[in-house]
Amino acid sequence: MLPGSIQISGETLSGAEIRDICESLRENSVRLLSLRGCQLSERDFGHVCRGVAESRSLAQLNLNLGIVSNINRVKQLAEALKTNRSVQSLFLHGSPLTDAGLALLNPALSIHPSLVALDLGDCMLGDEGINLICGLLPPDGAKSGLKELTLSANPGVTSKGWGRLAIAVAHSSQLRVLNLDYNPLGDQVAGMLAVAVASSRTLEVLDLEGTGLTNQSAQTLLDMVENYPTALRTLILAENNISPELQQQISDLLSEGEEEEETEAREVTAREKNPWICQNNSSSQMVLMTSGLGDSLLAETEM
């Protein structure tokens, strides 16, 4: 268990346990709260939400696997997030939100000052839900938005919805990680996403595992990686009808990009340590890019 964390999975929580959790939240001693797959009464869920609202230390909230099980709970969570200012990562994977539930939650998400990571995988979303999510990916020059987004296993979204998401991703100035695994995307949507990745200056990780892709998609993605400068460093294509050779070619090209960046980073560091070293070409520019999210909270708990 991490310092300042409460992590409970698959248990039925008593009123006394809920009181202890809420007291810790009010005392600002909890950074991570995970109640993954737990059972708690409507009243106790309300108590937890009030504790979340009052907490100034809570950075990650994991309510995966059915905790937010009805519209009333969605409303209570939305009210908590309107008051809370500290939550950076919110996990609702496996919650039956539907588009209607997300519409109730969205106003709180869109104004939250700290939220950078959101997991809405397996939340029964459709195209209207995707439209709302696009609003959390503001374009360059706008307000800050999500850096990590998970939309795994939402088969109700159509190609029209994914197309709108691709446009938002292309213009987002923040998004670094996008997980779309186990959605029936197919080659058409993959082509839209390839264009989005080629346009994005920030997207580093794209998970397309089990999304119904073929060699046609892989060739498009290969051409994109080979011919366009991109921030992409990790592309997951497992469990698709794609040849191992094409997957390996894409992986090799992405690895080459990482190696080049590491070399450039070492050169920049050397020049910073030895500022008196002259450059032969005074007009040359060094572009330093970093991969990974550093202090990302997504890895701290499982789904």
PDB file of C-alpha atoms in Angstrom:
ATOM      1  CA  MET A   1       0.000   0.000   0.000  1.00  0.00           C
ATOM      2  CA  LEU A   2       1.289   3.434  -0.923  1.00  0.00           C
ATOM      3  CA  PRO A   3       1.856   6.083   1.750  1.00  0.00           C
ATOM      4  CA  GLY A   4      -1.324   8.048   2.297  1.00  0.00           C
ATOM      5  CA  SER A   5      -3.435   5.532   0.398  1.00  0.00           C
ATOM      6  CA  ILE A   6      -6.540   3.455   1.085  1.00  0.00           C
ATOM      7  CA  GLN A   7      -6.926   0.545  -1.326  1.00  0.00           C
ATOM      8  CA  ILE A   8      -9.750  -1.975  -0.895  1.00  0.00           C
ATOM      9  CA  SER A   9     -10.973  -4.412  -3.544  1.00  0.00           C
ATOM     10  CA  GLY A  10     -14.131  -6.486  -3.754  1.00  0.00           C
ATOM     11  CA  GLU A  11     -15.269  -6.155  -0.143  1.00  0.00           C
ATOM     12  CA  THR A  12     -18.560  -5.215   1.484  1.00  0.00           C
ATOM     13  CA  LEU A  13     -17.754  -2.132   3.533  1.00  0.00           C
ATOM     14  CA  SER A  14     -19.353  -1.550   6.920  1.00  0.00           C
ATOM     15  CA  GLY A  15     -20.544   1.781   8.254  1.00  0.00           C
ATOM     16  CA  ALA A  16     -17.574   1.867  10.640  1.00  0.00           C
ATOM     17  CA  GLU A  17     -15.113   1.376   7.804  1.00  0.00           C
ATOM     18  CA  ILE A  18     -16.769   4.166   5.818  1.00  0.00           C
ATOM     19  CA  ARG A  19     -16.528   6.492   8.828  1.00  0.00           C
ATOM     20  CA  ASP A  20     -12.804   5.790   9.103  1.00  0.00           C
ATOM     21  CA  ILE A  21     -12.316   6.481   5.393  1.00  0.00           C
ATOM     22  CA  CYS A  22     -14.253   9.747   5.588  1.00  0.00           C
ATOM     23  CA  GLU A  23     -12.339  10.881   8.657  1.00  0.00           C
ATOM     24  CA  SER A  24      -9.047  10.279   6.852  1.00  0.00           C
ATOM     25  CA  LEU A  25     -10.316  12.256   3.859  1.00  0.00           C
ATOM     26  CA  ARG A  26     -11.331  15.188   6.064  1.00  0.00           C
ATOM     27  CA  GLU A  27      -7.960  15.099   7.818  1.00  0.00           C
ATOM     28  CA  ASN A  28      -6.253  15.409   4.406  1.00  0.00           C
ATOM     29  CA  SER A  29      -4.141  12.331   5.027  1.00  0.00           C
ATOM     30  CA  VAL A  30      -5.233  10.387   1.923  1.00  0.00           C
ATOM     31  CA  ARG A  31      -3.626  10.861  -1.485  1.00  0.00           C
ATOM     32  CA  LEU A  32      -5.094   7.742  -3.127  1.00  0.00           C
ATOM     33  CA  LEU A  33      -8.521   6.232  -2.459  1.00  0.00           C
ATOM     34  CA  SER A  34      -9.418   3.003  -4.280  1.00  0.00           C
ATOM     35  CA  LEU A  35     -12.665   1.167  -3.527  1.00  0.00           C
ATOM     36  CA  ARG A  36     -12.477  -1.059  -6.581  1.00  0.00           C
ATOM     37  CA  GLY A  37     -15.467  -3.408  -6.859  1.00  0.00           C
ATOM     38  CA  CYS A  38     -16.603  -2.828  -3.269  1.00  0.00           C
ATOM     39  CA  GLN A  39     -20.174  -2.942  -1.976  1.00  0.00           C
ATOM     40  CA  LEU A  40     -21.483  -0.024   0.080  1.00  0.00           C
ATOM     41  CA  SER A  41     -24.908   1.362   0.854  1.00  0.00           C
ATOM     42  CA  GLU A  42     -26.398   4.423  -0.810  1.00  0.00           C
ATOM     43  CA  ARG A  43     -26.016   6.339   2.430  1.00  0.00           C
ATOM     44  CA  ASP A  44     -22.375   5.361   2.817  1.00  0.00           C
ATOM     45  CA  PHE A  45     -21.629   6.265  -0.794  1.00  0.00           C
ATOM     46  CA  GLY A  46     -22.989   9.720  -0.040  1.00  0.00           C
ATOM     47  CA  HIS A  47     -20.696   9.959   2.993  1.00  0.00           C
ATOM     48  CA  VAL A  48     -17.685   9.055   0.842  1.00  0.00           C
ATOM     49  CA  CYS A  49     -18.623  11.705  -1.710  1.00  0.00           C
ATOM     50  CA  ARG A  50     -18.846  14.346   0.999  1.00  0.00           C
ATOM     51  CA  GLY A  51     -15.426  13.261   2.222  1.00  0.00           C
ATOM     52  CA  VAL A  52     -14.043  13.598  -1.310  1.00  0.00           C
ATOM     53  CA  ALA A  53     -15.557  17.078  -1.564  1.00  0.00           C
ATOM     54  CA  GLU A  54     -13.835  18.172   1.657  1.00  0.00           C
ATOM     55  CA  SER A  55     -10.455  16.591   0.967  1.00  0.00           C
ATOM     56  CA  ARG A  56      -7.580  18.823  -0.107  1.00  0.00           C
ATOM     57  CA  SER A  57      -5.041  15.993  -0.406  1.00  0.00           C
ATOM     58  CA  LEU A  58      -6.826  13.388  -2.552  1.00  0.00           C
ATOM     59  CA  ALA A  59      -5.063  13.057  -5.912  1.00  0.00           C
ATOM     60  CA  GLN A  60      -6.416   9.752  -7.245  1.00  0.00           C
ATOM     61  CA  LEU A  61      -9.933   8.359  -6.874  1.00  0.00           C
ATOM     62  CA  ASN A  62     -10.625   4.818  -8.067  1.00  0.00           C
ATOM     63  CA  LEU A  63     -14.303   3.797  -8.125  1.00  0.00           C
ATOM     64  CA  ASN A  64     -13.911   1.100 -10.774  1.00  0.00           C
ATOM     65  CA  LEU A  65     -16.137  -1.913 -11.317  1.00  0.00           C
ATOM     66  CA  GLY A  66     -19.644  -0.783 -10.548  1.00  0.00           C
ATOM     67  CA  ILE A  67     -19.261   1.500  -7.539  1.00  0.00           C
ATOM     68  CA  VAL A  68     -21.061   4.328  -9.345  1.00  0.00           C
ATOM     69  CA  SER A  69     -23.989   2.071 -10.114  1.00  0.00           C
ATOM     70  CA  ASN A  70     -26.946   4.439 -10.603  1.00  0.00           C
ATOM     71  CA  ILE A  71     -27.895   7.984 -11.544  1.00  0.00           C
ATOM     72  CA  ASN A  72     -28.226   9.086  -7.924  1.00  0.00           C
ATOM     73  CA  ARG A  73     -24.607   8.125  -7.275  1.00  0.00           C
ATOM     74  CA  VAL A  74     -23.516   9.938 -10.433  1.00  0.00           C
ATOM     75  CA  LYS A  75     -25.184  13.100  -9.118  1.00  0.00           C
ATOM     76  CA  GLN A  76     -23.503  12.773  -5.724  1.00  0.00           C
ATOM     77  CA  LEU A  77     -20.095  12.242  -7.309  1.00  0.00           C
ATOM     78  CA  ALA A  78     -20.639  15.236  -9.592  1.00  0.00           C
ATOM     79  CA  GLU A  79     -21.452  17.443  -6.601  1.00  0.00           C
ATOM     80  CA  ALA A  80     -18.312  16.236  -4.817  1.00  0.00           C
ATOM     81  CA  LEU A  81     -16.105  17.000  -7.814  1.00  0.00           C
ATOM     82  CA  LYS A  82     -17.570  20.497  -8.139  1.00  0.00           C
ATOM     83  CA  THR A  83     -16.199  21.272  -4.670  1.00  0.00           C
ATOM     84  CA  ASN A  84     -13.015  19.191  -4.713  1.00  0.00           C
ATOM     85  CA  ARG A  85      -9.909  20.871  -6.134  1.00  0.00           C
ATOM     86  CA  SER A  86      -7.236  18.196  -5.688  1.00  0.00           C
ATOM     87  CA  VAL A  87      -8.244  15.084  -7.676  1.00  0.00           C
ATOM     88  CA  GLN A  88      -5.905  14.547 -10.615  1.00  0.00           C
ATOM     89  CA  SER A  89      -6.938  11.036 -11.711  1.00  0.00           C
ATOM     90  CA  LEU A  90     -10.485   9.637 -11.750  1.00  0.00           C
ATOM     91  CA  PHE A  91     -11.167   5.963 -12.511  1.00  0.00           C
ATOM     92  CA  LEU A  92     -14.742   4.888 -13.269  1.00  0.00           C
ATOM     93  CA  HIS A  93     -13.952   1.818 -15.386  1.00  0.00           C
ATOM     94  CA  GLY A  94     -16.848  -0.634 -15.475  1.00  0.00           C
ATOM     95  CA  SER A  95     -19.496   1.840 -14.291  1.00  0.00           C
ATOM     96  CA  PRO A  96     -22.867   1.818 -16.149  1.00  0.00           C
ATOM     97  CA  LEU A  97     -22.767   5.554 -16.745  1.00  0.00           C
ATOM     98  CA  THR A  98     -24.272   5.675 -20.249  1.00  0.00           C
ATOM     99  CA  ASP A  99     -24.371   8.994 -22.104  1.00  0.00           C
ATOM    100  CA  ALA A 100     -27.035  10.282 -19.707  1.00  0.00           C
ATOM    101  CA  GLY A 101     -24.843   9.713 -16.668  1.00  0.00           C
ATOM    102  CA  LEU A 102     -21.819  11.298 -18.305  1.00  0.00           C
ATOM    103  CA  ALA A 103     -23.958  14.326 -19.178  1.00  0.00           C
ATOM    104  CA  LEU A 104     -24.641  14.783 -15.459  1.00  0.00           C
ATOM    105  CA  LEU A 105     -20.978  14.326 -14.564  1.00  0.00           C
ATOM    106  CA  ASN A 106     -19.494  16.365 -17.383  1.00  0.00           C
ATOM    107  CA  PRO A 107     -20.046  19.890 -15.959  1.00  0.00           C
ATOM    108  CA  ALA A 108     -17.970  18.959 -12.908  1.00  0.00           C
ATOM    109  CA  LEU A 109     -15.271  17.334 -15.036  1.00  0.00           C
ATOM    110  CA  SER A 110     -15.028  20.282 -17.416  1.00  0.00           C
ATOM    111  CA  ILE A 111     -14.407  22.848 -14.671  1.00  0.00           C
ATOM    112  CA  HIS A 112     -12.213  20.765 -12.390  1.00  0.00           C
ATOM    113  CA  PRO A 113      -8.878  22.583 -12.026  1.00  0.00           C
ATOM    114  CA  SER A 114      -6.620  19.562 -11.451  1.00  0.00           C
ATOM    115  CA  LEU A 115      -8.064  16.612 -13.396  1.00  0.00           C
ATOM    116  CA  VAL A 116      -5.562  15.260 -15.953  1.00  0.00           C
ATOM    117  CA  ALA A 117      -6.370  11.521 -16.146  1.00  0.00           C
ATOM    118  CA  LEU A 118      -9.790   9.948 -16.741  1.00  0.00           C
ATOM    119  CA  ASP A 119     -10.806   6.302 -17.171  1.00  0.00           C
ATOM    120  CA  LEU A 120     -14.270   5.780 -18.671  1.00  0.00           C
ATOM    121  CA  GLY A 121     -13.612   2.320 -20.028  1.00  0.00           C
ATOM    122  CA  ASP A 122     -16.592  -0.068 -20.206  1.00  0.00           C
ATOM    123  CA  CYS A 123     -19.026   2.684 -19.205  1.00  0.00           C
ATOM    124  CA  MET A 124     -21.667   1.985 -21.881  1.00  0.00           C
ATOM    125  CA  LEU A 125     -20.967   5.218 -23.726  1.00  0.00           C
ATOM    126  CA  GLY A 126     -22.177   6.189 -27.187  1.00  0.00           C
ATOM    127  CA  ASP A 127     -21.575   9.024 -29.621  1.00  0.00           C
ATOM    128  CA  GLU A 128     -23.120  11.675 -27.373  1.00  0.00           C
ATOM    129  CA  GLY A 129     -20.763  10.674 -24.583  1.00  0.00           C
ATOM    130  CA  ILE A 130     -17.807  10.994 -26.938  1.00  0.00           C
ATOM    131  CA  ASN A 131     -18.971  14.487 -27.886  1.00  0.00           C
ATOM    132  CA  LEU A 132     -18.806  15.460 -24.222  1.00  0.00           C
ATOM    133  CA  ILE A 133     -15.377  13.924 -23.824  1.00  0.00           C
ATOM    134  CA  CYS A 134     -14.065  15.919 -26.793  1.00  0.00           C
ATOM    135  CA  GLY A 135     -14.770  19.015 -24.707  1.00  0.00           C
ATOM    136  CA  LEU A 136     -12.203  17.756 -22.184  1.00  0.00           C
ATOM    137  CA  LEU A 137      -9.533  17.848 -24.919  1.00  0.00           C
ATOM    138  CA  PRO A 138      -9.321  21.580 -25.640  1.00  0.00           C
ATOM    139  CA  PRO A 139      -7.292  22.706 -28.655  1.00  0.00           C
ATOM    140  CA  ASP A 140      -3.993  24.572 -28.624  1.00  0.00           C
ATOM    141  CA  GLY A 141      -4.176  27.897 -26.878  1.00  0.00           C
ATOM    142  CA  ALA A 142      -7.264  26.995 -24.870  1.00  0.00           C
ATOM    143  CA  LYS A 143      -7.505  25.892 -21.237  1.00  0.00           C
ATOM    144  CA  SER A 144      -5.603  22.873 -19.955  1.00  0.00           C
ATOM    145  CA  GLY A 145      -7.195  19.460 -20.486  1.00  0.00           C
ATOM    146  CA  LEU A 146      -6.713  15.732 -20.038  1.00  0.00           C
ATOM    147  CA  LYS A 147      -3.284  14.164 -20.443  1.00  0.00           C
ATOM    148  CA  GLU A 148      -4.453  10.546 -20.128  1.00  0.00           C
ATOM    149  CA  LEU A 149      -7.777   9.176 -21.413  1.00  0.00           C
ATOM    150  CA  THR A 150      -9.098   5.608 -21.333  1.00  0.00           C
ATOM    151  CA  LEU A 151     -12.183   4.679 -23.370  1.00  0.00           C
ATOM    152  CA  SER A 152     -11.676   0.914 -23.598  1.00  0.00           C
ATOM    153  CA  ALA A 153     -14.612  -1.383 -24.340  1.00  0.00           C
ATOM    154  CA  ASN A 154     -17.329   1.088 -25.274  1.00  0.00           C
ATOM    155  CA  PRO A 155     -18.785  -0.739 -28.306  1.00  0.00           C
ATOM    156  CA  GLY A 156     -21.797   1.593 -28.548  1.00  0.00           C
ATOM    157  CA  VAL A 157     -19.657   4.328 -30.071  1.00  0.00           C
ATOM    158  CA  THR A 158     -19.956   4.464 -33.883  1.00  0.00           C
ATOM    159  CA  SER A 159     -17.353   5.465 -36.458  1.00  0.00           C
ATOM    160  CA  LYS A 160     -18.894   8.943 -36.416  1.00  0.00           C
ATOM    161  CA  GLY A 161     -18.152   9.291 -32.711  1.00  0.00           C
ATOM    162  CA  TRP A 162     -14.597   7.994 -33.084  1.00  0.00           C
ATOM    163  CA  GLY A 163     -14.082  10.391 -35.988  1.00  0.00           C
ATOM    164  CA  ARG A 164     -14.982  13.314 -33.752  1.00  0.00           C
ATOM    165  CA  LEU A 165     -12.591  12.050 -31.099  1.00  0.00           C
ATOM    166  CA  ALA A 166      -9.809  11.774 -33.692  1.00  0.00           C
ATOM    167  CA  ILE A 167     -10.280  15.428 -34.600  1.00  0.00           C
ATOM    168  CA  ALA A 168     -10.123  16.443 -30.932  1.00  0.00           C
ATOM    169  CA  VAL A 169      -6.975  14.357 -30.401  1.00  0.00           C
ATOM    170  CA  ALA A 170      -5.306  15.934 -33.427  1.00  0.00           C
ATOM    171  CA  HIS A 171      -5.774  19.413 -31.988  1.00  0.00           C
ATOM    172  CA  SER A 172      -5.335  18.683 -28.268  1.00  0.00           C
ATOM    173  CA  SER A 173      -2.385  20.454 -26.705  1.00  0.00           C
ATOM    174  CA  GLN A 174      -2.235  18.150 -23.674  1.00  0.00           C
ATOM    175  CA  LEU A 175      -3.162  14.518 -24.401  1.00  0.00           C
ATOM    176  CA  ARG A 176      -0.264  12.075 -24.065  1.00  0.00           C
ATOM    177  CA  VAL A 177      -1.942   8.690 -23.490  1.00  0.00           C
ATOM    178  CA  LEU A 178      -5.037   7.341 -25.279  1.00  0.00           C
ATOM    179  CA  ASN A 179      -6.388   3.844 -24.590  1.00  0.00           C
ATOM    180  CA  LEU A 180      -9.023   2.613 -27.058  1.00  0.00           C
ATOM    181  CA  ASP A 181      -8.459  -1.129 -26.655  1.00  0.00           C
ATOM    182  CA  TYR A 182     -11.294  -3.613 -27.157  1.00  0.00           C
ATOM    183  CA  ASN A 183     -13.502  -1.309 -29.200  1.00  0.00           C
ATOM    184  CA  PRO A 184     -14.675  -2.490 -32.658  1.00  0.00           C
ATOM    185  CA  LEU A 185     -12.816   0.281 -34.491  1.00  0.00           C
ATOM    186  CA  GLY A 186     -11.815  -1.422 -37.726  1.00  0.00           C
ATOM    187  CA  ASP A 187      -9.569  -0.105 -40.464  1.00  0.00           C
ATOM    188  CA  GLN A 188     -11.621   3.002 -41.265  1.00  0.00           C
ATOM    189  CA  VAL A 189     -11.356   4.418 -37.745  1.00  0.00           C
ATOM    190  CA  ALA A 190      -7.710   3.389 -37.531  1.00  0.00           C
ATOM    191  CA  GLY A 191      -7.045   5.534 -40.595  1.00  0.00           C
ATOM    192  CA  MET A 192      -8.665   8.527 -38.875  1.00  0.00           C
ATOM    193  CA  LEU A 193      -6.540   7.910 -35.795  1.00  0.00           C
ATOM    194  CA  ALA A 194      -3.359   7.713 -37.890  1.00  0.00           C
ATOM    195  CA  VAL A 195      -4.086  11.204 -39.211  1.00  0.00           C
ATOM    196  CA  ALA A 196      -4.757  12.405 -35.660  1.00  0.00           C
ATOM    197  CA  VAL A 197      -1.468  10.959 -34.379  1.00  0.00           C
ATOM    198  CA  ALA A 198       0.446  12.522 -37.271  1.00  0.00           C
ATOM    199  CA  SER A 199      -1.108  15.898 -36.388  1.00  0.00           C
ATOM    200  CA  SER A 200      -0.674  15.650 -32.613  1.00  0.00           C
ATOM    201  CA  ARG A 201       2.397  17.159 -31.020  1.00  0.00           C
ATOM    202  CA  THR A 202       1.874  15.454 -27.660  1.00  0.00           C
ATOM    203  CA  LEU A 203       0.399  11.935 -28.016  1.00  0.00           C
ATOM    204  CA  GLU A 204       3.000   9.395 -26.869  1.00  0.00           C
ATOM    205  CA  VAL A 205       0.989   6.229 -26.178  1.00  0.00           C
ATOM    206  CA  LEU A 206      -1.869   4.760 -28.243  1.00  0.00           C
ATOM    207  CA  ASP A 207      -3.449   1.426 -27.258  1.00  0.00           C
ATOM    208  CA  LEU A 208      -5.362  -0.265 -30.089  1.00  0.00           C
ATOM    209  CA  GLU A 209      -5.283  -3.812 -28.748  1.00  0.00           C
ATOM    210  CA  GLY A 210      -8.175  -5.991 -29.895  1.00  0.00           C
ATOM    211  CA  THR A 211      -9.830  -3.352 -32.084  1.00  0.00           C
ATOM    212  CA  GLY A 212     -10.443  -5.359 -35.267  1.00  0.00           C
ATOM    213  CA  LEU A 213      -7.520  -4.006 -37.275  1.00  0.00           C
ATOM    214  CA  THR A 214      -5.903  -5.701 -40.274  1.00  0.00           C
ATOM    215  CA  ASN A 215      -2.690  -5.291 -42.247  1.00  0.00           C
ATOM    216  CA  GLN A 216      -4.360  -2.401 -44.062  1.00  0.00           C
ATOM    217  CA  SER A 217      -4.446  -0.406 -40.810  1.00  0.00           C
ATOM    218  CA  ALA A 218      -0.940  -1.474 -39.909  1.00  0.00           C
ATOM    219  CA  GLN A 219       0.429  -0.300 -43.264  1.00  0.00           C
ATOM    220  CA  THR A 220      -1.227   3.089 -42.789  1.00  0.00           C
ATOM    221  CA  LEU A 221       0.230   3.376 -39.301  1.00  0.00           C
ATOM    222  CA  LEU A 222       3.629   2.268 -40.576  1.00  0.00           C
ATOM    223  CA  ASP A 223       3.592   4.951 -43.264  1.00  0.00           C
ATOM    224  CA  MET A 224       2.619   7.520 -40.653  1.00  0.00           C
ATOM    225  CA  VAL A 225       5.441   6.578 -38.267  1.00  0.00           C
ATOM    226  CA  GLU A 226       7.977   6.358 -41.097  1.00  0.00           C
ATOM    227  CA  ASN A 227       7.165   9.589 -42.919  1.00  0.00           C
ATOM    228  CA  TYR A 228       5.834  12.075 -40.379  1.00  0.00           C
ATOM    229  CA  PRO A 229       7.432  13.568 -37.265  1.00  0.00           C
ATOM    230  CA  THR A 230       5.364  12.414 -34.317  1.00  0.00           C
ATOM    231  CA  ALA A 231       5.571  12.314 -30.538  1.00  0.00           C
ATOM    232  CA  LEU A 232       4.304   8.702 -30.551  1.00  0.00           C
ATOM    233  CA  ARG A 233       6.539   6.284 -28.621  1.00  0.00           C
ATOM    234  CA  THR A 234       4.256   3.329 -27.861  1.00  0.00           C
ATOM    235  CA  LEU A 235       1.668   1.785 -30.195  1.00  0.00           C
ATOM    236  CA  ILE A 236      -0.081  -1.372 -28.943  1.00  0.00           C
ATOM    237  CA  LEU A 237      -1.501  -3.574 -31.709  1.00  0.00           C
ATOM    238  CA  ALA A 238      -1.830  -6.973 -30.012  1.00  0.00           C
ATOM    239  CA  GLU A 239      -4.861  -9.208 -30.673  1.00  0.00           C
ATOM    240  CA  ASN A 240      -5.481  -7.807 -34.161  1.00  0.00           C
ATOM    241  CA  ASN A 241      -5.263  -9.516 -37.532  1.00  0.00           C
ATOM    242  CA  ILE A 242      -1.895  -7.912 -38.246  1.00  0.00           C
ATOM    243  CA  SER A 243       1.180  -9.791 -39.372  1.00  0.00           C
ATOM    244  CA  PRO A 244       4.074 -10.041 -36.881  1.00  0.00           C
ATOM    245  CA  GLU A 245       6.368  -8.553 -39.549  1.00  0.00           C
ATOM    246  CA  LEU A 246       4.370  -5.331 -39.807  1.00  0.00           C
ATOM    247  CA  GLN A 247       4.102  -5.048 -36.045  1.00  0.00           C
ATOM    248  CA  GLN A 248       7.858  -5.476 -35.751  1.00  0.00           C
ATOM    249  CA  GLN A 249       8.543  -2.831 -38.410  1.00  0.00           C
ATOM    250  CA  ILE A 250       6.394  -0.305 -36.546  1.00  0.00           C
ATOM    251  CA  SER A 251       8.033  -1.201 -33.236  1.00  0.00           C
ATOM    252  CA  ASP A 252      11.518  -0.813 -34.720  1.00  0.00           C
ATOM    253  CA  LEU A 253      10.727   2.628 -36.120  1.00  0.00           C
ATOM    254  CA  LEU A 254       9.331   3.817 -32.798  1.00  0.00           C
ATOM    255  CA  SER A 255      12.418   2.461 -31.014  1.00  0.00           C
ATOM    256  CA  GLU A 256      14.664   4.336 -33.423  1.00  0.00           C
ATOM    257  CA  GLY A 257      12.862   7.547 -32.551  1.00  0.00           C
ATOM    258  CA  GLU A 258      13.455   6.966 -28.852  1.00  0.00           C
ATOM    259  CA  GLU A 259      17.160   6.289 -29.419  1.00  0.00           C
ATOM    260  CA  GLU A 260      17.524   9.492 -31.425  1.00  0.00           C
ATOM    261  CA  GLU A 261      15.869  11.481 -28.670  1.00  0.00           C
ATOM    262  CA  GLU A 262      18.123   9.940 -26.035  1.00  0.00           C
ATOM    263  CA  THR A 263      21.171  10.917 -28.069  1.00  0.00           C
ATOM    264  CA  GLU A 264      19.872  14.452 -28.494  1.00  0.00           C
ATOM    265  CA  ALA A 265      19.116  14.670 -24.779  1.00  0.00           C
ATOM    266  CA  ARG A 266      22.682  13.655 -23.903  1.00  0.00           C
ATOM    267  CA  GLU A 267      24.040  16.269 -26.302  1.00  0.00           C
ATOM    268  CA  VAL A 268      21.859  18.969 -24.761  1.00  0.00           C
ATOM    269  CA  THR A 269      22.990  17.955 -21.269  1.00  0.00           C
ATOM    270  CA  ALA A 270      26.624  18.056 -22.363  1.00  0.00           C
ATOM    271  CA  ARG A 271      26.230  21.558 -23.767  1.00  0.00           C
ATOM    272  CA  GLU A 272      24.535  22.729 -20.589  1.00  0.00           C
ATOM    273  CA  LYS A 273      27.444  21.425 -18.551  1.00  0.00           C
ATOM    274  CA  ASN A 274      29.986  22.867 -21.010  1.00  0.00           C
ATOM    275  CA  PRO A 275      28.450  26.075 -22.335  1.00  0.00           C
ATOM    276  CA  TRP A 276      31.754  27.177 -23.814  1.00  0.00           C
ATOM    277  CA  ILE A 277      31.641  24.433 -26.488  1.00  0.00           C
ATOM    278  CA  CYS A 278      30.928  26.046 -29.861  1.00  0.00           C
ATOM    279  CA  GLN A 279      28.593  24.594 -32.453  1.00  0.00           C
ATOM    280  CA  ASN A 280      29.878  24.233 -36.012  1.00  0.00           C
ATOM    281  CA  ASN A 281      26.493  25.222 -37.408  1.00  0.00           C
ATOM    282  CA  SER A 282      25.178  28.278 -35.635  1.00  0.00           C
ATOM    283  CA  SER A 283      21.784  27.934 -37.263  1.00  0.00           C
ATOM    284  CA  SER A 284      21.182  24.374 -36.143  1.00  0.00           C
ATOM    285  CA  GLN A 285      18.439  23.732 -33.612  1.00  0.00           C
ATOM    286  CA  MET A 286      18.189  20.985 -31.046  1.00  0.00           C
ATOM    287  CA  VAL A 287      14.717  19.664 -30.319  1.00  0.00           C
ATOM    288  CA  LEU A 288      14.438  17.820 -27.017  1.00  0.00           C
ATOM    289  CA  MET A 289      11.363  15.741 -26.428  1.00  0.00           C
ATOM    290  CA  THR A 290      10.531  13.726 -23.364  1.00  0.00           C
ATOM    291  CA  SER A 291       8.512  10.549 -23.165  1.00  0.00           C
ATOM    292  CA  GLY A 292       6.407   9.316 -20.275  1.00  0.00           C
ATOM    293  CA  LEU A 293       4.363  11.363 -17.827  1.00  0.00           C
ATOM    294  CA  GLY A 294       6.838  11.399 -14.977  1.00  0.00           C
ATOM    295  CA  ASP A 295       4.612  11.821 -11.954  1.00  0.00           C
ATOM    296  CA  SER A 296       1.613  10.136 -13.560  1.00  0.00           C
ATOM    297  CA  LEU A 297      -0.757   8.539 -11.091  1.00  0.00           C
ATOM    298  CA  LEU A 298      -2.276   6.027 -13.495  1.00  0.00           C
ATOM    299  CA  ALA A 299       0.153   3.280 -12.584  1.00  0.00           C
ATOM    300  CA  GLU A 300      -0.548   3.406  -8.873  1.00  0.00           C
ATOM    301  CA  THR A 301      -3.591   1.127  -8.914  1.00  0.00           C
ATOM    302  CA  GLU A 302      -4.975  -1.581 -11.112  1.00  0.00           C
ATOM    303  CA  MET A 303      -8.338  -1.329 -12.830  1.00  0.00           C
TER     304      MET A 303
END
